[in-house]
């Protein structure tokens, strides 16, 4: 990446509302080309979702930026990501948080993500093959939870694994066409819900696929 290319990347993110300095620095350091199939590498700077293995897509960079920004992740935080894909968002989160756990239901994608993160020397992310609708009770509670696949409603186990004061950012909605990115904050006496923007994600699916 030339400095000009990185500047263009940051400008594009800013123009879409990603303004948090720590989030922008993370995007400066991580090249999305490392996380997309070779055939799409030349499109990796475009702000669009791109196909990855197992019939999935890697999210639009500005949406990842806006989710990370909305979650207000601090350097001491323990974060849970649901839907690792090939690990691009996990790599961004690795620079914002102390520790990242990421759950992916497709075993081949989880393996690819581990290889990508290891190649880049990222050591504070643990990728787990599993059903993210259950969360990760053994590591709960989490300061922030980011979900990269759309459910009808926020899964109960994820709500209960959020630390008081922590936030979960996730797309909700039944159909492919109508989804809303929301932020759920756990308060002393319940949960607060904020609508962020319309989005389009792959569906959150129960269970695990070994291949
Ligand atoms: N965070 C990724 C997004 C990948 S797309 C990125 O940085 O690009 C969303 C991913 O969620 C897909 O890989 C899909 O397999 C996964 N997914 C869907 N339902 C899931 C579930 N119940 N548990 C874990 N992962 C799930």
Short mmCIF file of C-alpha atoms and ligand atoms in Angstrom, two decimals:
data_model
loop_
_atom_site.label_atom_id
_atom_site.label_comp_id
_atom_site.label_asym_id
_atom_site.label_seq_id
_atom_site.Cartn_x
_atom_site.Cartn_y
_atom_site.Cartn_z
CA UNK A 1 0.00 0.00 0.00
CA UNK A 2 1.30 3.44 -0.87
CA UNK A 3 0.69 6.30 1.62
CA UNK A 4 -1.67 7.83 -1.00
CA UNK A 5 -3.75 4.66 -1.13
CA UNK A 6 -4.00 4.56 2.66
CA UNK A 7 -5.01 8.25 2.71
CA UNK A 8 -7.76 7.54 0.18
CA UNK A 9 -8.98 4.64 2.31
CA UNK A 10 -9.19 6.83 5.41
CA UNK A 11 -10.86 9.66 3.49
CA UNK A 12 -13.53 7.24 2.20
CA UNK A 13 -14.22 5.98 5.74
CA UNK A 14 -14.45 9.54 7.10
CA UNK A 15 -16.88 10.57 4.36
CA UNK A 16 -19.14 7.70 5.50
CA UNK A 17 -19.11 8.81 9.12
CA UNK A 18 -16.20 6.87 10.62
CA UNK A 19 -14.45 9.60 12.60
CA UNK A 20 -13.10 7.88 15.73
CA UNK A 21 -9.30 8.30 15.73
CA UNK A 22 -8.51 4.84 17.16
CA UNK A 23 -10.81 3.14 14.66
CA UNK A 24 -9.28 5.05 11.73
CA UNK A 25 -5.75 4.17 12.90
CA UNK A 26 -6.76 0.49 12.98
CA UNK A 27 -7.92 0.75 9.35
CA UNK A 28 -4.62 2.38 8.40
CA UNK A 29 -2.68 -0.60 9.73
CA UNK A 30 -4.77 -3.51 8.42
CA UNK A 31 -4.97 -4.29 4.70
CA UNK A 32 -8.28 -5.86 3.69
CA UNK A 33 -6.51 -7.51 0.72
CA UNK A 34 -5.08 -10.02 3.23
CA UNK A 35 -8.61 -11.26 4.00
CA UNK A 36 -10.24 -11.61 0.56
CA UNK A 37 -9.73 -14.35 -2.05
CA UNK A 38 -6.93 -13.58 -4.55
CA UNK A 39 -9.48 -13.01 -7.33
CA UNK A 40 -10.98 -10.09 -5.38
CA UNK A 41 -7.75 -8.63 -3.98
CA UNK A 42 -7.75 -5.78 -6.49
CA UNK A 43 -11.21 -4.73 -5.30
CA UNK A 44 -10.29 -4.83 -1.61
CA UNK A 45 -10.16 -1.01 -1.29
CA UNK A 46 -13.75 -0.67 -2.55
CA UNK A 47 -16.33 0.03 0.16
CA UNK A 48 -18.49 -2.97 -0.76
CA UNK A 49 -19.03 -6.46 0.68
CA UNK A 50 -16.90 -9.06 -1.15
CA UNK A 51 -17.42 -12.84 -1.51
CA UNK A 52 -15.39 -15.20 0.69
CA UNK A 53 -15.57 -19.03 0.99
CA UNK A 54 -18.59 -21.04 2.23
CA UNK A 55 -21.04 -18.77 0.36
CA UNK A 56 -20.44 -15.87 2.78
CA UNK A 57 -19.30 -12.27 2.32
CA UNK A 58 -16.84 -10.05 4.11
CA UNK A 59 -18.57 -6.90 5.32
CA UNK A 60 -18.37 -3.42 3.85
CA UNK A 61 -15.38 -1.65 5.52
CA UNK A 62 -17.36 1.48 6.46
CA UNK A 63 -19.99 -0.68 8.18
CA UNK A 64 -17.25 -2.43 10.17
CA UNK A 65 -15.88 1.00 11.09
CA UNK A 66 -19.27 2.33 12.15
CA UNK A 67 -19.97 -0.79 14.24
CA UNK A 68 -16.59 -0.60 15.99
CA UNK A 69 -17.10 3.11 16.62
CA UNK A 70 -20.63 2.63 17.99
CA UNK A 71 -19.42 -0.08 20.39
CA UNK A 72 -17.00 2.41 22.04
CA UNK A 73 -14.29 -0.19 22.58
CA UNK A 74 -11.55 0.71 25.07
CA UNK A 75 -7.97 -0.61 25.20
CA UNK A 76 -8.70 -2.75 28.31
CA UNK A 77 -11.85 -4.33 26.86
CA UNK A 78 -12.71 -7.96 26.21
CA UNK A 79 -14.77 -8.16 23.03
CA UNK A 80 -16.88 -10.92 21.47
CA UNK A 81 -17.42 -11.04 17.71
CA UNK A 82 -20.02 -13.35 16.18
CA UNK A 83 -19.31 -14.28 12.53
CA UNK A 84 -15.54 -14.21 11.97
CA UNK A 85 -15.59 -14.82 8.22
CA UNK A 86 -11.94 -14.60 7.15
CA UNK A 87 -11.05 -12.34 10.09
CA UNK A 88 -10.90 -8.78 8.76
CA UNK A 89 -13.15 -7.23 11.42
CA UNK A 90 -11.42 -9.35 14.09
CA UNK A 91 -8.08 -7.84 12.97
CA UNK A 92 -9.52 -4.31 13.27
CA UNK A 93 -10.93 -5.16 16.72
CA UNK A 94 -7.55 -6.60 17.79
CA UNK A 95 -6.12 -3.07 17.63
CA UNK A 96 -8.96 -1.53 19.68
CA UNK A 97 -9.40 -4.09 22.48
CA UNK A 98 -7.21 -6.04 24.88
CA UNK A 99 -8.70 -9.40 23.93
CA UNK A 100 -11.01 -10.54 21.14
CA UNK A 101 -12.97 -13.81 20.96
CA UNK A 102 -14.59 -14.51 17.62
CA UNK A 103 -17.04 -17.32 16.86
CA UNK A 104 -17.61 -18.67 13.31
CA UNK A 105 -20.03 -21.49 12.37
CA UNK A 106 -18.17 -22.55 9.18
CA UNK A 107 -15.04 -24.52 10.21
CA UNK A 108 -13.14 -23.76 6.94
CA UNK A 109 -13.67 -20.01 7.45
CA UNK A 110 -12.52 -20.23 11.08
CA UNK A 111 -9.35 -22.00 9.86
CA UNK A 112 -8.75 -19.36 7.18
CA UNK A 113 -9.25 -16.57 9.72
CA UNK A 114 -6.76 -18.15 12.15
CA UNK A 115 -4.19 -18.44 9.34
CA UNK A 116 -4.73 -14.82 8.24
CA UNK A 117 -4.42 -13.45 11.77
CA UNK A 118 -1.34 -15.55 12.51
CA UNK A 119 0.36 -14.43 9.27
CA UNK A 120 -0.12 -10.81 10.36
CA UNK A 121 1.31 -11.50 13.83
CA UNK A 122 -2.01 -10.80 15.60
CA UNK A 123 -1.96 -12.71 18.90
CA UNK A 124 -4.85 -11.30 20.96
CA UNK A 125 -7.66 -12.87 18.90
CA UNK A 126 -9.01 -16.37 19.56
CA UNK A 127 -11.19 -17.84 16.80
CA UNK A 128 -13.66 -20.50 17.89
CA UNK A 129 -15.64 -22.79 15.57
CA UNK A 130 -19.13 -22.77 17.04
CA UNK A 131 -22.68 -21.49 17.03
CA UNK A 132 -22.47 -17.82 17.95
CA UNK A 133 -26.16 -17.58 18.81
CA UNK A 134 -25.12 -19.17 22.13
CA UNK A 135 -22.35 -16.64 22.66
CA UNK A 136 -19.30 -17.80 24.58
CA UNK A 137 -20.42 -18.31 28.19
CA UNK A 138 -17.00 -19.50 29.40
CA UNK A 139 -15.45 -16.08 28.62
CA UNK A 140 -18.43 -13.87 29.57
CA UNK A 141 -19.11 -11.12 30.49
CA UNK A 142 -17.97 -8.99 27.54
CA UNK A 143 -17.44 -5.23 27.41
CA UNK A 144 -18.70 -5.20 23.82
CA UNK A 145 -20.28 -7.68 21.41
CA UNK A 146 -20.36 -7.21 17.62
CA UNK A 147 -22.54 -9.47 15.51
CA UNK A 148 -21.81 -9.72 11.76
CA UNK A 149 -24.94 -11.65 10.73
CA UNK A 150 -28.60 -10.69 10.99
CA UNK A 151 -31.09 -12.26 13.42
CA UNK A 152 -34.78 -11.52 13.90
CA UNK A 153 -34.09 -10.32 17.44
CA UNK A 154 -30.97 -10.00 19.62
CA UNK A 155 -30.19 -13.57 20.81
CA UNK A 156 -30.92 -13.91 24.55
CA UNK A 157 -27.58 -15.58 25.42
CA UNK A 158 -25.71 -12.64 23.88
CA UNK A 159 -27.75 -10.11 25.87
CA UNK A 160 -27.00 -11.97 29.08
CA UNK A 161 -23.24 -12.14 28.31
CA UNK A 162 -22.94 -8.36 28.07
CA UNK A 163 -21.33 -6.57 31.00
CA UNK A 164 -23.34 -3.77 32.66
CA UNK A 165 -22.42 -0.58 30.79
CA UNK A 166 -21.35 -2.62 27.76
CA UNK A 167 -22.86 -2.47 24.28
CA UNK A 168 -23.78 -4.94 21.58
CA UNK A 169 -23.98 -3.78 17.96
CA UNK A 170 -25.93 -6.06 15.62
CA UNK A 171 -28.14 -6.15 12.53
CA UNK A 172 -31.74 -7.22 13.15
CA UNK A 173 -34.52 -7.95 10.68
CA UNK A 174 -36.30 -10.88 9.11
CA UNK A 175 -35.79 -10.52 5.38
CA UNK A 176 -32.69 -9.98 3.30
CA UNK A 177 -33.92 -6.57 2.30
CA UNK A 178 -34.99 -4.94 5.54
CA UNK A 179 -32.41 -4.96 8.29
CA UNK A 180 -31.47 -2.33 10.83
CA UNK A 181 -28.18 -2.00 12.63
CA UNK A 182 -28.95 -1.46 16.32
CA UNK A 183 -26.99 -0.86 19.49
CA UNK A 184 -28.12 -2.47 22.72
CA UNK A 185 -26.59 -1.09 25.91
CA UNK A 186 -26.88 -2.98 29.19
CA UNK A 187 -27.84 -0.64 32.02
CA UNK A 188 -28.27 -1.13 35.74
CA UNK A 189 -31.91 -2.10 35.30
CA UNK A 190 -32.22 -3.46 31.78
CA UNK A 191 -31.32 -2.75 28.18
CA UNK A 192 -31.46 0.40 26.04
CA UNK A 193 -31.98 0.14 22.29
CA UNK A 194 -30.75 2.61 19.64
CA UNK A 195 -31.33 2.31 15.89
CA UNK A 196 -28.21 3.20 13.90
CA UNK A 197 -28.90 2.68 10.16
CA UNK A 198 -30.30 0.37 7.49
CA UNK A 199 -27.89 -2.45 6.56
CA UNK A 200 -27.72 -5.75 4.71
CA UNK A 201 -25.94 -8.74 6.26
CA UNK A 202 -25.94 -12.52 5.69
CA UNK A 203 -28.35 -14.33 8.06
CA UNK A 204 -27.35 -15.56 11.51
CA UNK A 205 -27.82 -19.34 11.22
CA UNK A 206 -27.98 -21.86 14.09
CA UNK A 207 -25.54 -24.76 14.30
CA UNK A 208 -22.05 -25.52 13.00
CA UNK A 209 -20.84 -26.58 9.51
CA UNK A 210 -17.70 -28.73 9.48
CA UNK A 211 -17.05 -28.20 5.75
N1 LIG B 1 -16.88 -10.23 10.49
C1 LIG B 1 -16.75 -10.75 9.15
C2 LIG B 1 -18.09 -10.91 8.50
C3 LIG B 1 -18.25 -12.22 7.78
S1 LIG B 1 -19.91 -12.51 7.19
C4 LIG B 1 -15.80 -9.84 8.36
O1 LIG B 1 -14.93 -9.26 8.95
O2 LIG B 1 -15.93 -9.75 7.15
C5 LIG B 1 -20.73 -13.14 8.57
C6 LIG B 1 -20.26 -14.49 9.07
O3 LIG B 1 -21.17 -14.90 10.10
C7 LIG B 1 -20.26 -15.61 8.04
O4 LIG B 1 -18.96 -16.10 7.89
C8 LIG B 1 -21.20 -16.67 8.64
O5 LIG B 1 -20.76 -18.00 8.43
C9 LIG B 1 -21.17 -16.30 10.12
N2 LIG B 1 -22.30 -16.78 10.90
C10 LIG B 1 -23.62 -16.83 10.58
N3 LIG B 1 -24.34 -17.36 11.59
C11 LIG B 1 -23.45 -17.65 12.60
C12 LIG B 1 -23.57 -18.23 13.88
N4 LIG B 1 -24.74 -18.63 14.39
N5 LIG B 1 -22.45 -18.38 14.63
C13 LIG B 1 -21.24 -18.01 14.15
N6 LIG B 1 -21.06 -17.46 12.93
C14 LIG B 1 -22.15 -17.28 12.16
#
